[in-house]
Coordinates of C-alpha atoms in Angstrom, one line a residue:
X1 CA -72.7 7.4 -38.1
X2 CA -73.0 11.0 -38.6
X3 CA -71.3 12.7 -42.0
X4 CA -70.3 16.0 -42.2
X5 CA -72.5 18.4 -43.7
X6 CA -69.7 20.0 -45.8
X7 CA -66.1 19.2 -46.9
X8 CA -63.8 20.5 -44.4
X9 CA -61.6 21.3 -47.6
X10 CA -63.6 22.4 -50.4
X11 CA -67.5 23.2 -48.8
X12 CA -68.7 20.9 -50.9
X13 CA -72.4 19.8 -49.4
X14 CA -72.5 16.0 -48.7
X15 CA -76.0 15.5 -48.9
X16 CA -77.4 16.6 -52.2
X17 CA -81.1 15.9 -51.6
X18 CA -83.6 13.9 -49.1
X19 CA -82.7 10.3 -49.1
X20 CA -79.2 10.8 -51.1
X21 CA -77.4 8.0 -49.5
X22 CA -79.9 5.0 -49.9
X23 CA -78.2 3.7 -52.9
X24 CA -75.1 3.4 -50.3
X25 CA -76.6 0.2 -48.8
X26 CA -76.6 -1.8 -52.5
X27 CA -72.7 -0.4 -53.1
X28 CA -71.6 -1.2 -48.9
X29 CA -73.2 -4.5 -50.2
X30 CA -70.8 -4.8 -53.0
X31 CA -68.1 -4.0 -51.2
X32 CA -68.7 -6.8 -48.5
X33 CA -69.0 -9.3 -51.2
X34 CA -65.3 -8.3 -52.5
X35 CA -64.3 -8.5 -49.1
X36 CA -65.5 -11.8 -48.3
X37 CA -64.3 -13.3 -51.8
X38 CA -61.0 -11.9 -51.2
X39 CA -60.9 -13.2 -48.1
X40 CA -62.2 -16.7 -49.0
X41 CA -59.5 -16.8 -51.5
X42 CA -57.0 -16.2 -48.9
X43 CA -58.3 -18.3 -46.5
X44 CA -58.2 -21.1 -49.0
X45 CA -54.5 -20.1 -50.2
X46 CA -53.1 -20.4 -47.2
X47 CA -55.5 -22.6 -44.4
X48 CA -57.2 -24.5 -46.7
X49 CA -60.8 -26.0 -46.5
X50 CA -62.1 -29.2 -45.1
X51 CA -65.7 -30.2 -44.0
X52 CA -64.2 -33.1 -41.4
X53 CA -62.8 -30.8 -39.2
X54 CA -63.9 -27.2 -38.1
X55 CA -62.0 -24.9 -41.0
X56 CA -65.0 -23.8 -42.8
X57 CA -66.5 -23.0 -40.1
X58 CA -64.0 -21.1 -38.5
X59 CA -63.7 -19.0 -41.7
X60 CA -67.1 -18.2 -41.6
X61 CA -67.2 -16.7 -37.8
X62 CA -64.1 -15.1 -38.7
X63 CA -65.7 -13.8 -41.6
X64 CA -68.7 -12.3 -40.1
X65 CA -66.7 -10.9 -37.4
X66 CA -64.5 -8.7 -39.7
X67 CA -67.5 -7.6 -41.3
X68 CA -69.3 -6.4 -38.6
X69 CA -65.9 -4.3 -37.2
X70 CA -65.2 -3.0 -40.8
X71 CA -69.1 -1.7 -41.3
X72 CA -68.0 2.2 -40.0
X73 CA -65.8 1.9 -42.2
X74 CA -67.4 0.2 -45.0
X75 CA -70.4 2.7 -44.7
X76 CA -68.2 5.6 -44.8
X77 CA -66.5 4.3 -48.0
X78 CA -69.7 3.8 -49.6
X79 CA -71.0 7.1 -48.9
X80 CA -67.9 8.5 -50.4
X81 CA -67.8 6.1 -53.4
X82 CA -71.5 7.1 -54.0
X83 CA -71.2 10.7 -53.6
X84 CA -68.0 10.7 -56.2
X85 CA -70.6 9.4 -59.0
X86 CA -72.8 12.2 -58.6
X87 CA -70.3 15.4 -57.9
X88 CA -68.2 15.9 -60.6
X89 CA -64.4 16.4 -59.9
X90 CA -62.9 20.2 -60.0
X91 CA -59.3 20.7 -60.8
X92 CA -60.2 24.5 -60.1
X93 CA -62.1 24.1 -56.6
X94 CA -60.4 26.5 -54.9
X95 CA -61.6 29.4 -57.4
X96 CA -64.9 27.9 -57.8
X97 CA -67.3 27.2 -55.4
X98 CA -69.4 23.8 -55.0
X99 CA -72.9 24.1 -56.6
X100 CA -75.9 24.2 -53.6
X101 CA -77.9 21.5 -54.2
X102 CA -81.5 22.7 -55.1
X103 CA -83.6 19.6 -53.7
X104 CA -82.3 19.6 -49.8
X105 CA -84.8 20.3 -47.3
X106 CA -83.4 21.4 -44.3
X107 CA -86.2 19.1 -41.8
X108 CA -85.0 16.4 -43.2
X109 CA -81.4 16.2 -43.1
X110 CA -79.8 12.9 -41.8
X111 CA -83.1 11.3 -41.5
X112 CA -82.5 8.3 -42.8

């Protein structure tokens, strides 16, 4: 669950401020819901859905299973989608050095 506090290749800092990453839950949200339309689609493609029988509700507990052992990974990618919104990209990073954020408060780092 933990992040590390800076790139191991380029020192950039990966939280910015107090409460950086709470916009991570709507975009892990997001993600899921591509997931599990993707998968429904598959599903469909290739098993097919029926109500008489116990399909749909196979692809449900399936479903929900994937979902819960993906979430490391889904929160990690999140938290990497969100910070690549809000740190601009530097062809150059190994001349320049990452900006210290001016909002982080040291007390309350990964207290979310």
């Amino acid at each position: 669950m933990e992040m590390n506090k800076l790139c191991p290749v380029c020192d950039q800092p990966s939280e910015l401020e107090v409460g950086f990453y709470y916009g991570t839950g709507y975009v892990s949200y997001l993600i899921a819901l591509v997931f599990t339309g993707l998968f429904l689609a598959l599903w469909a493609l290739t098993i097919g859905f029926s109500f008489s029988d116990k399909r749909f509700l196979f692809w449900i507990i399936t479903n929900a299973i994937l979902l819960v052992l993906l979430q490391p990974w889904l929160m990690r990618f999140a938290r990497s989608l969100w910070l690549s919104w809000f740190v601009k990209y530097d062809a150059d990073w190994k001349n320049n050095a990452p900006e210290t954020p001016e909002r982080v408060n040291a007390d309350q780092q990964n207290n979310w």
